[in-house]
Coordinates of C-alpha atoms in Angstrom, one line a residue:
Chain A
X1 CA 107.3 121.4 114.6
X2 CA 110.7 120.2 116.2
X3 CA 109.7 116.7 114.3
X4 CA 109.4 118.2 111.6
X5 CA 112.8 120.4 111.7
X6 CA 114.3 117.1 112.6
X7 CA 113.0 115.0 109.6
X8 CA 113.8 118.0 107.0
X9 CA 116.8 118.3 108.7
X10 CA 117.8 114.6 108.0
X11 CA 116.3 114.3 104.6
X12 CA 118.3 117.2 104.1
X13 CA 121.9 115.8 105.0
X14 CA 124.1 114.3 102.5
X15 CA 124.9 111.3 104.5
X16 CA 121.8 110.2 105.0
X17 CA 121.1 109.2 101.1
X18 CA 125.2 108.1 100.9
X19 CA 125.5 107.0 104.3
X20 CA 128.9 107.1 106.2
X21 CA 130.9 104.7 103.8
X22 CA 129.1 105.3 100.5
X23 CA 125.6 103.3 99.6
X24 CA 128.1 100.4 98.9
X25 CA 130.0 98.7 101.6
X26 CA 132.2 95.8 102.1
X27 CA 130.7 93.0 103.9
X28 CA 133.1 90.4 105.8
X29 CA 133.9 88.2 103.0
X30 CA 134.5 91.0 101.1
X31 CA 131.4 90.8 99.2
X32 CA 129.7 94.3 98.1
X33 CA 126.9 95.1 100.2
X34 CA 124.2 97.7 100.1
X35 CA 124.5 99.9 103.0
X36 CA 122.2 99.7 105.8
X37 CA 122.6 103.8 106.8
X38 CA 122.2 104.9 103.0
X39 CA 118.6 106.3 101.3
X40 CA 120.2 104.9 98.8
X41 CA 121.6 101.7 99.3
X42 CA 117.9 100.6 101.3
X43 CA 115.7 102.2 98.3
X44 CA 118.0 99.8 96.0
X45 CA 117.5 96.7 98.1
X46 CA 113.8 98.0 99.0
X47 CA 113.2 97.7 95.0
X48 CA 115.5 94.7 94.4
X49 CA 113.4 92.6 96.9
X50 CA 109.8 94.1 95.3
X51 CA 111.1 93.0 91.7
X52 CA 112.0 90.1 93.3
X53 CA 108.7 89.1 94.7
X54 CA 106.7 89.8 91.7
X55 CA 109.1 88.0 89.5
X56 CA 108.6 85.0 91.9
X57 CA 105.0 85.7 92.1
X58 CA 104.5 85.8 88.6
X59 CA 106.2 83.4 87.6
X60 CA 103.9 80.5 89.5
X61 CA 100.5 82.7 89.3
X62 CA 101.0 83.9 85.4
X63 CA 101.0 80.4 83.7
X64 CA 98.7 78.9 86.1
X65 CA 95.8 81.9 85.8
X66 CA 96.0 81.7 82.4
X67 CA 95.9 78.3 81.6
X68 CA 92.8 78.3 84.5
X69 CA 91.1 81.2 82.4
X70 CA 91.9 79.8 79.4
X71 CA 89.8 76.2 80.4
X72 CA 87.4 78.6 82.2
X73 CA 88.1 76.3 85.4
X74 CA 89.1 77.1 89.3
X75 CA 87.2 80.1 89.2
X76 CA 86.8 79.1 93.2
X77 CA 90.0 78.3 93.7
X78 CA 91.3 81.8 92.5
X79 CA 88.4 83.4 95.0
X80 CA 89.5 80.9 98.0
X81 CA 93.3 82.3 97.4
X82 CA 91.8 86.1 97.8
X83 CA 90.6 85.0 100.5
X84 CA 92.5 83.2 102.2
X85 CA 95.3 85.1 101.7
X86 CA 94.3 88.8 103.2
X87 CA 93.5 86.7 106.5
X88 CA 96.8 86.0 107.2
X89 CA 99.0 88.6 108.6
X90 CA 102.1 89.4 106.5
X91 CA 104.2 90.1 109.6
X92 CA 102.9 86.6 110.4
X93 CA 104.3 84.9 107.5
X94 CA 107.3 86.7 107.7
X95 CA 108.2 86.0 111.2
X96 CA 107.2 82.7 110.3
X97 CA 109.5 82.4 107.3
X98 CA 112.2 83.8 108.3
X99 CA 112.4 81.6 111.4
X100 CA 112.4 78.6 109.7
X101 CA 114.5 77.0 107.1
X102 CA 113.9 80.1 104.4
X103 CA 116.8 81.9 105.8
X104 CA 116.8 84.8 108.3
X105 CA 116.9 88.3 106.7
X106 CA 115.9 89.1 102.8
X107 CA 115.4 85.8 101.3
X108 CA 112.6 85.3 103.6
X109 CA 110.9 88.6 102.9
X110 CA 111.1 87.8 99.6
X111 CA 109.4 84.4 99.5
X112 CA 106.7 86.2 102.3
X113 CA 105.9 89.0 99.8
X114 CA 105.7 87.0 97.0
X115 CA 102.7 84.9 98.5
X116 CA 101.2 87.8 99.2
X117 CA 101.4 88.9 95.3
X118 CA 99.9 85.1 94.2
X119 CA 96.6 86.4 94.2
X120 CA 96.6 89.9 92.3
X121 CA 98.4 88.2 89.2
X122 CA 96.3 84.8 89.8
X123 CA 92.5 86.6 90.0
X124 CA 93.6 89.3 87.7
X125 CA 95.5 86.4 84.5
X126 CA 92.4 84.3 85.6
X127 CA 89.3 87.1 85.0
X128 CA 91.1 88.3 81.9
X129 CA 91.3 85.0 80.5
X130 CA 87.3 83.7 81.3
X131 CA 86.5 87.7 80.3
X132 CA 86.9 87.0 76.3
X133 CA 84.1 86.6 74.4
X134 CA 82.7 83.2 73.6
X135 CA 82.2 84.6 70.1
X136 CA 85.8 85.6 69.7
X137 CA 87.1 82.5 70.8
X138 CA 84.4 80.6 68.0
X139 CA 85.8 83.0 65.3
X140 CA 89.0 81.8 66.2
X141 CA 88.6 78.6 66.0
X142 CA 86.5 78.6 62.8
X143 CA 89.0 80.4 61.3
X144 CA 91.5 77.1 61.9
X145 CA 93.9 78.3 65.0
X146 CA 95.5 75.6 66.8
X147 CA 94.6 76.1 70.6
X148 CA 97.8 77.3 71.0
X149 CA 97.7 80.2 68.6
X150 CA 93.8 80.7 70.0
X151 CA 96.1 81.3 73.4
X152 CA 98.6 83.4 72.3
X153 CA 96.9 85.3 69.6
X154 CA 93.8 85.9 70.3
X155 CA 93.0 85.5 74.4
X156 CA 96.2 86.8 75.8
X157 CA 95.9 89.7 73.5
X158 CA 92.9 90.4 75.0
X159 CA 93.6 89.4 78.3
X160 CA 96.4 92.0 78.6
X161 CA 94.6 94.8 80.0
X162 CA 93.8 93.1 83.7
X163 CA 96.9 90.7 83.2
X164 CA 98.9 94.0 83.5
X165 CA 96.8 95.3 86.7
X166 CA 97.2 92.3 88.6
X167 CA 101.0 93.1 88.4
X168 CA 100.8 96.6 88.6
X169 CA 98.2 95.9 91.9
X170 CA 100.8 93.4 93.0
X171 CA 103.7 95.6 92.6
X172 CA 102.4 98.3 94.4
X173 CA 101.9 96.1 97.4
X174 CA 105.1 94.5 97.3
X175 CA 106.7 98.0 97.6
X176 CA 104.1 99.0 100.5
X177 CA 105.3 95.4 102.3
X178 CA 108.9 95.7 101.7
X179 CA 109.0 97.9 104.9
X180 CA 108.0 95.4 106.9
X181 CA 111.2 93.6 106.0
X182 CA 113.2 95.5 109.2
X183 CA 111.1 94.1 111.7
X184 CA 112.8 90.6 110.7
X185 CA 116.0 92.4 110.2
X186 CA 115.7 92.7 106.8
X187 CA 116.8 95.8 104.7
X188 CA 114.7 98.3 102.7
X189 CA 113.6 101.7 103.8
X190 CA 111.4 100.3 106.4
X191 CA 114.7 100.1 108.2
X192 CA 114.8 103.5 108.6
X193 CA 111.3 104.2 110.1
X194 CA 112.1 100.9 112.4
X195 CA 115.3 103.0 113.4
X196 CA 113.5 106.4 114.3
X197 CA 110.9 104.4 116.4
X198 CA 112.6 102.2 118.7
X199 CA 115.4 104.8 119.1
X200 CA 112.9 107.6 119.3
X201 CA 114.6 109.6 116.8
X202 CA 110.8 110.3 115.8
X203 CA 112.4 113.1 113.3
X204 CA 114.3 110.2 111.4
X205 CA 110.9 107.9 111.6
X206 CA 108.5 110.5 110.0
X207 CA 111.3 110.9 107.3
X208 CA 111.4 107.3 106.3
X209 CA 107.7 107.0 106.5
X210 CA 107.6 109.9 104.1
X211 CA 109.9 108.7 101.7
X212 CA 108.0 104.6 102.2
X213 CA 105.1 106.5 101.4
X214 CA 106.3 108.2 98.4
X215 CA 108.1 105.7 96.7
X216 CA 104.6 103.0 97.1
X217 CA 102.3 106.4 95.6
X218 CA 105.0 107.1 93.2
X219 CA 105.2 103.6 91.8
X220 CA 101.9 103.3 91.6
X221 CA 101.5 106.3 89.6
X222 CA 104.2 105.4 87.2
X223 CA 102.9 101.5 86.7
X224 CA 99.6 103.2 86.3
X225 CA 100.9 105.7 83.5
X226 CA 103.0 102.4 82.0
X227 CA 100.0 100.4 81.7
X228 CA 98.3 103.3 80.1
X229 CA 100.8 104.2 77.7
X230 CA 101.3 100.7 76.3
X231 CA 97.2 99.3 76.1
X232 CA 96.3 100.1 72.7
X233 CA 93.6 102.4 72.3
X234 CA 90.7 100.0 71.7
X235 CA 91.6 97.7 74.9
X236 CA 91.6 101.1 77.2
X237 CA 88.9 100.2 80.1
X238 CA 89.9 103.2 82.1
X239 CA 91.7 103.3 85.6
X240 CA 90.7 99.6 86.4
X241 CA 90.0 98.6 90.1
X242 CA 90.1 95.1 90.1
X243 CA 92.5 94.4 92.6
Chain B
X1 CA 114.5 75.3 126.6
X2 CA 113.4 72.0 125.2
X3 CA 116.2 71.6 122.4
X4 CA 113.8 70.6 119.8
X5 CA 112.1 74.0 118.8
X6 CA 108.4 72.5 117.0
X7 CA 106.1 74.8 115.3
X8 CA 103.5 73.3 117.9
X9 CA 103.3 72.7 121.2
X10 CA 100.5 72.2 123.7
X11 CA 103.0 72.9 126.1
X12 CA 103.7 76.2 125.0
X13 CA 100.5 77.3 125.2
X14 CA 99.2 75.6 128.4
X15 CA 102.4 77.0 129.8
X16 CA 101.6 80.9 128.2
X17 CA 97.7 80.8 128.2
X18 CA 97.6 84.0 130.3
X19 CA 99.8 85.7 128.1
X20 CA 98.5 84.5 125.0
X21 CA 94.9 85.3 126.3
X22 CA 95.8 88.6 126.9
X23 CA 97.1 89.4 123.7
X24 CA 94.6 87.5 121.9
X25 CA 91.6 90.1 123.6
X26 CA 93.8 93.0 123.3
X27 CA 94.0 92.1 119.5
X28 CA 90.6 91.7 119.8
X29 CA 89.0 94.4 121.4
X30 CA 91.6 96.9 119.0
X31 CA 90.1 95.6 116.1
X32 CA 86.2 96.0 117.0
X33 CA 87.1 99.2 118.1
X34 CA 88.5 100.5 115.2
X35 CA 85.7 98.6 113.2
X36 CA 82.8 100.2 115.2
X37 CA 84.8 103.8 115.0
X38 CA 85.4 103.6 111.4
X39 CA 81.6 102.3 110.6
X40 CA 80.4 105.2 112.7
X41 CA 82.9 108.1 110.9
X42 CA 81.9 106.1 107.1
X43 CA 78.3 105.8 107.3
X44 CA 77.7 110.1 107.5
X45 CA 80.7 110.4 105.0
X46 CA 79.3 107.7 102.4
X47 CA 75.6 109.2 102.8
X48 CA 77.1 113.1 102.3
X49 CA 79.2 111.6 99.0
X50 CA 75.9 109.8 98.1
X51 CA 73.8 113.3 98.3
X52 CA 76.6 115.3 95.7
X53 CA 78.0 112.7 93.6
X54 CA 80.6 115.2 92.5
X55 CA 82.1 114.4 96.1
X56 CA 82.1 110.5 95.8
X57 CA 84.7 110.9 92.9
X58 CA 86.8 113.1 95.1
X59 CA 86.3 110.8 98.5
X60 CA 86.9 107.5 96.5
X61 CA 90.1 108.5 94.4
X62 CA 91.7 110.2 97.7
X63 CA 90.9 107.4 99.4
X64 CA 93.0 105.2 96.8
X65 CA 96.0 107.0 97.3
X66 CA 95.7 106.9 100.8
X67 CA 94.9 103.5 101.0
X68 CA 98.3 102.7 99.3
X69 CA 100.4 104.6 102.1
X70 CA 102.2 101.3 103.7
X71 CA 101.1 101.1 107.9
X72 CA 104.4 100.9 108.9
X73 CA 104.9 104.3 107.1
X74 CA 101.1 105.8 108.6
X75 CA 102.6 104.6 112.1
X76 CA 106.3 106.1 111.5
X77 CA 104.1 109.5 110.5
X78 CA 101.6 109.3 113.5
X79 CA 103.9 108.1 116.6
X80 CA 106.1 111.4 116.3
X81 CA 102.6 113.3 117.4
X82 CA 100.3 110.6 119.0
X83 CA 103.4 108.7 120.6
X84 CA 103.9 105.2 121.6
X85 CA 101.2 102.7 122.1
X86 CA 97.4 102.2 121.5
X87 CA 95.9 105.5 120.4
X88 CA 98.7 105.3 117.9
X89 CA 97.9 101.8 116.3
X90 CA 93.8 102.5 117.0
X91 CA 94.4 105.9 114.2
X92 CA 96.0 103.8 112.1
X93 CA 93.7 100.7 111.8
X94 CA 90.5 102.8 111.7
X95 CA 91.8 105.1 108.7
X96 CA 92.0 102.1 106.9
X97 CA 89.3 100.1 107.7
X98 CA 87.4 103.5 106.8
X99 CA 88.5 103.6 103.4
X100 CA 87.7 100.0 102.8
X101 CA 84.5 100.9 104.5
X102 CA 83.9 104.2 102.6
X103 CA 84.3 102.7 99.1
X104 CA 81.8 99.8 99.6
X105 CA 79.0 101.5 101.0
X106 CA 79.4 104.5 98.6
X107 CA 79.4 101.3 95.5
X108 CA 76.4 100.0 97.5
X109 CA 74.6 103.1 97.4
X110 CA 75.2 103.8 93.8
X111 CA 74.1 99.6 92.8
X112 CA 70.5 100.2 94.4
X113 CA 68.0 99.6 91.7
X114 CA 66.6 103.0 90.2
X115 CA 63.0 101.5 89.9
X116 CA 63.0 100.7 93.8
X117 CA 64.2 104.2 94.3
X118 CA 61.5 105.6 92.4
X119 CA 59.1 103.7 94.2
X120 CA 60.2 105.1 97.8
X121 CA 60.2 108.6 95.8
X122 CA 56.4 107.7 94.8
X123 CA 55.5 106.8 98.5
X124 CA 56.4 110.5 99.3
X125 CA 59.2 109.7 101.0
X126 CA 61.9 112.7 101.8
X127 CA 65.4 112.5 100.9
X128 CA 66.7 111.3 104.3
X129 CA 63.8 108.8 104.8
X130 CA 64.6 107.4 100.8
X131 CA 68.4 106.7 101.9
X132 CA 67.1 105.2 105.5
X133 CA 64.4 103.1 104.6
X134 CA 65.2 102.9 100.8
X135 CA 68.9 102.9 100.0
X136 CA 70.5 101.8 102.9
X137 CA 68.5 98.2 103.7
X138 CA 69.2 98.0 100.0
X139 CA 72.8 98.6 100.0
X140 CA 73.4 96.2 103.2
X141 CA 74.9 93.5 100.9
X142 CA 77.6 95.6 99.8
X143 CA 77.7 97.5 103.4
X144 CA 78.4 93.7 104.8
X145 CA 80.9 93.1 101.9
X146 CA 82.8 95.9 103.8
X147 CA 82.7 95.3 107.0
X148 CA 83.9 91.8 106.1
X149 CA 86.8 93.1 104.3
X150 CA 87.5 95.6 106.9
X151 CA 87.3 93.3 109.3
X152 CA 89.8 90.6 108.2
X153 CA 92.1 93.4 106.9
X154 CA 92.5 95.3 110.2
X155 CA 92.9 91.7 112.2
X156 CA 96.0 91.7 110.1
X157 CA 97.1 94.9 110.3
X158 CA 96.9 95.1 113.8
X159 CA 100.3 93.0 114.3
X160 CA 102.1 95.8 112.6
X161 CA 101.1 97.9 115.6
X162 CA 104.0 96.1 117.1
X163 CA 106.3 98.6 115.9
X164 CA 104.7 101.4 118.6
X165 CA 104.5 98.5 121.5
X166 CA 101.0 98.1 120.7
X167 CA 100.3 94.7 118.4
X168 CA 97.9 92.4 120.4
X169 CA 99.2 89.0 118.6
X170 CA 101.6 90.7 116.6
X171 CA 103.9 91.2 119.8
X172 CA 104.2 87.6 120.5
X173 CA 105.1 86.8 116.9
X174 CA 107.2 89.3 117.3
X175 CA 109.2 88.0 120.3
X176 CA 109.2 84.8 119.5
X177 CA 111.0 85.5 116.5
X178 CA 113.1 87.1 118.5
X179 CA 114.0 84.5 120.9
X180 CA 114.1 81.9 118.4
X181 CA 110.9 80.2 119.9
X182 CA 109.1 78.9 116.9
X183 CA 105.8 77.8 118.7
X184 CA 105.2 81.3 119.9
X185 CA 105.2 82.5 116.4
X186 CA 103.6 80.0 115.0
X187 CA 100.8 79.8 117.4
X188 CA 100.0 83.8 117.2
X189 CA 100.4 83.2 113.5
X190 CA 97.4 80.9 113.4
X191 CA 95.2 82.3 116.1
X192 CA 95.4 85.9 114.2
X193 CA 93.9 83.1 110.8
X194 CA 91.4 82.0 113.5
X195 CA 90.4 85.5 115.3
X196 CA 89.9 86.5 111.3
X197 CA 87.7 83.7 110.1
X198 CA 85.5 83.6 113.5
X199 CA 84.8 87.5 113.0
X200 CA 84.1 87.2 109.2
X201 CA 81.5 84.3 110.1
X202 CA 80.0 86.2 112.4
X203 CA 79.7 89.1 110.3
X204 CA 78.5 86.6 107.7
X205 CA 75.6 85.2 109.6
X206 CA 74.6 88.7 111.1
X207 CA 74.6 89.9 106.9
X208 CA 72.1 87.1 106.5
X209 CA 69.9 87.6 109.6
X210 CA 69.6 91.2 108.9
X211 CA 68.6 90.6 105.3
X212 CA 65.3 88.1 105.7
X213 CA 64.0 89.0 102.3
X214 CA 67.4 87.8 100.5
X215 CA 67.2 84.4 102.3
X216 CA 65.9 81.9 99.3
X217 CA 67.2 84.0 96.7
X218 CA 70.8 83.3 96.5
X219 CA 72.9 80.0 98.3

């Protein structure tokens, strides 16, 4: 209960989401930074970095999974980068990264998340892609397309639906991955949970988790009710689950 | 310190093998734990959602949102009460593993062929006897599936435990990034790849033993 008194307590206090300076601070070199004892300077970066992860992400897996789907080959190769990829430990590629030459910090986390959301967008462009009708694609071309209007008018169309949950799927997980970002002294709100644990200010830990928690389930939600809203009506499969 | 600083070095590890073989059967024995924990909770809960459907919907779609709670969050909300250390990170890894777990068997239970259900209904067989001898050696595919993706997922996973003192591998990527020493990370790096892939074999060839009648069928 005395946890729980604590972590109210501190979600509670004003400083906490401003922190002691304001969520902006003034680095060395004068720069603006977000600050490291602000809710909300960490949420900001915490988002910042997701965004820019599945920017990165998708913007090597989106072109290659469709042209894949669209020539209905790699179909393995998609699988093997599934695979593959939930083997490796993400605190392992971060460590990894962010000892090497990828730069200590965020720019690490970001390239380290963003392998991690290859495969959502790749499996998920790639299965819509191979998913449209032979027939369709006949019609299509009977009907005089160019392959390239086939592409964009016909298949992507079509494709949308799981095109948008791989980056839904993979946005989601970049925002549950983020917090691993303070072990390698990144920022984000895993900071905060990092904080409370190896301080054992377990009050401040349970609150970070809390909010961690309900900023990945809240995204999630909201992508989900996005991805809804904007399907048209005759594409609607329901709450996919290919993930 | 050597002042190169390689990503591999035989040296490193003839000179840490006790510590790395430590670590490497602590990371070990914390994920067959959890794994045999969270097969033994799943299997009861899967059969109980498989007898009222109503409750599969309700297991499955709590399980999704639960499943999308980050581990470094589960561990931040767990230490506070279970405190620092292994009975923290084991909570942790089997509540996932069990929703992974949960989901496939209740899919596997739901695939099995209606007509081979029937059957074991005409043989007189009970409800309890139709999911044991019936639906479950039926299912074991799908079962397998799970356990192969709980598996892999929780060797992962388990590094994150470093946060409560408690990561098997994860601790010596950890320090290593710490001290700068790239071999130590690298090296737990690729033998939590390895303890993955030799566990998801194994599950793999046990899948296939324990399933003589699909051998021929498929590759």
């Amino acid at each position: 209960m005395k946890i729980l008194a604590e972590a109210w307590h501190w979600l509670t206090t004003g400083s906490s989401w401003l922190g002691a300076s304001g969520p902006w601070v003034h680095g060395p070199d004068g720069s603006l930074r977000l600050a490291r004892d602000s809710i909300i300077g960490l949420g900001v970066g915490h988002l910042y970095m997701a965004a820019a992860a599945v920017g990165l992400a998708a913007a090597l897996a989106l072109p290659l999974g469709l042209f894949l789907g669209h020539v209905r080959r790699g179909g393995t190769l998609t699988v093997v980068v599934a695979n593959v990829s939930r083997a490796i430990p993400t605190l392992a590629l971060l460590t990894l990264f962010a000892s090497g030459s990828v730069g200590f910090g965020n720019r690490a986390v970001i390239v380290a998340v963003a392998v991690f959301a290859v495969p959502p967008i790749l499996t998920n462009a790639f299965t819509g892609m191979t998913g449209v009708d032979a027939d369709v694609r006949d019609a299509a071309k009977g009907l005089g397309m160019s392959r390239w209007q086939i592409i964009v008018g016909v298949e992507l169309p079509l494709a949308l639906p799981l095109i948008a949950t791989g980056l839904r799927t993979s946005a989601v997980q970049a925002v549950a991955t983020i917090p691993l970002a303070a072990l390698v002294a990144g920022g984000g709100l895993g900071v905060i949970i990092n904080y409370g644990l190896s301080t054992q200010h377990y009050g401040q830990a349970l609150a970070g988790a809390v909010l961690v928690a309900a900023l990945s389930v809240g995204i999630d939600a909201l992508l989900g009710r996005l991805q809804r809203k904007f399907t048209p009506p005759a594409l609607r499969i329901g709450r996919s689950t290919l993930a | 310190m050597d002042r190169s600083n390689p990503w591999l070095s035989w040296a490193y590890i003839h000179d840490n093998w006790g510590d790395i073989a430590f670590r490497l059967s602590q990371h070990t024995s914390l994920t067959i734990e959890a794994i045999v924990i969270a097969f033994a909770i799943a299997l009861p809960l899967a059969a109980a959602a498989h007898f009222a459907p109503r409750l599969a919907g309700l297991i499955v779609g709590t399980s999704s949102v639960f499943y999308t709670i980050p581990s470094l969050a589960l561990f931040g909300i767990l230490a506070p009460y279970t405190g620092i250390g292994r009975t923290t990170v084991l909570i942790g890894l089997v509540s996932y593993a069990l929703l992974a777990l949960l989901r496939n068997i209740v899919t596997g239970l739901q695939g099995v062929d209606p007509n081979v259900v029937d059957a074991g209904r005409g043989l007189g067989y009970g409800r309890i006897k139709l999911l044991w001898l019936v639906e479950l050696p039926n299912a074991f595919p799908s079962v397998i599936a799970g356990l192969r993706v709980a598996t892999v997922t929780t060797v992962a996973l388990a590094t994150v435990g470093v946060v409560v003192g408690f990561g098997g591998l994860g601790q010596l990527m950890f320090r290593g990034f710490y001290r700068g020493y790239n071999a130590e990370v690298a090296t737990a790096g690729l033998l939590c790849v390895a303890l993955a892939l030799v566990l998801d074999l194994g599950l793999l060839i046990l899948g296939k033993v324990m399933t003589p009648w699909l051998r021929g069928t498929r590759g």
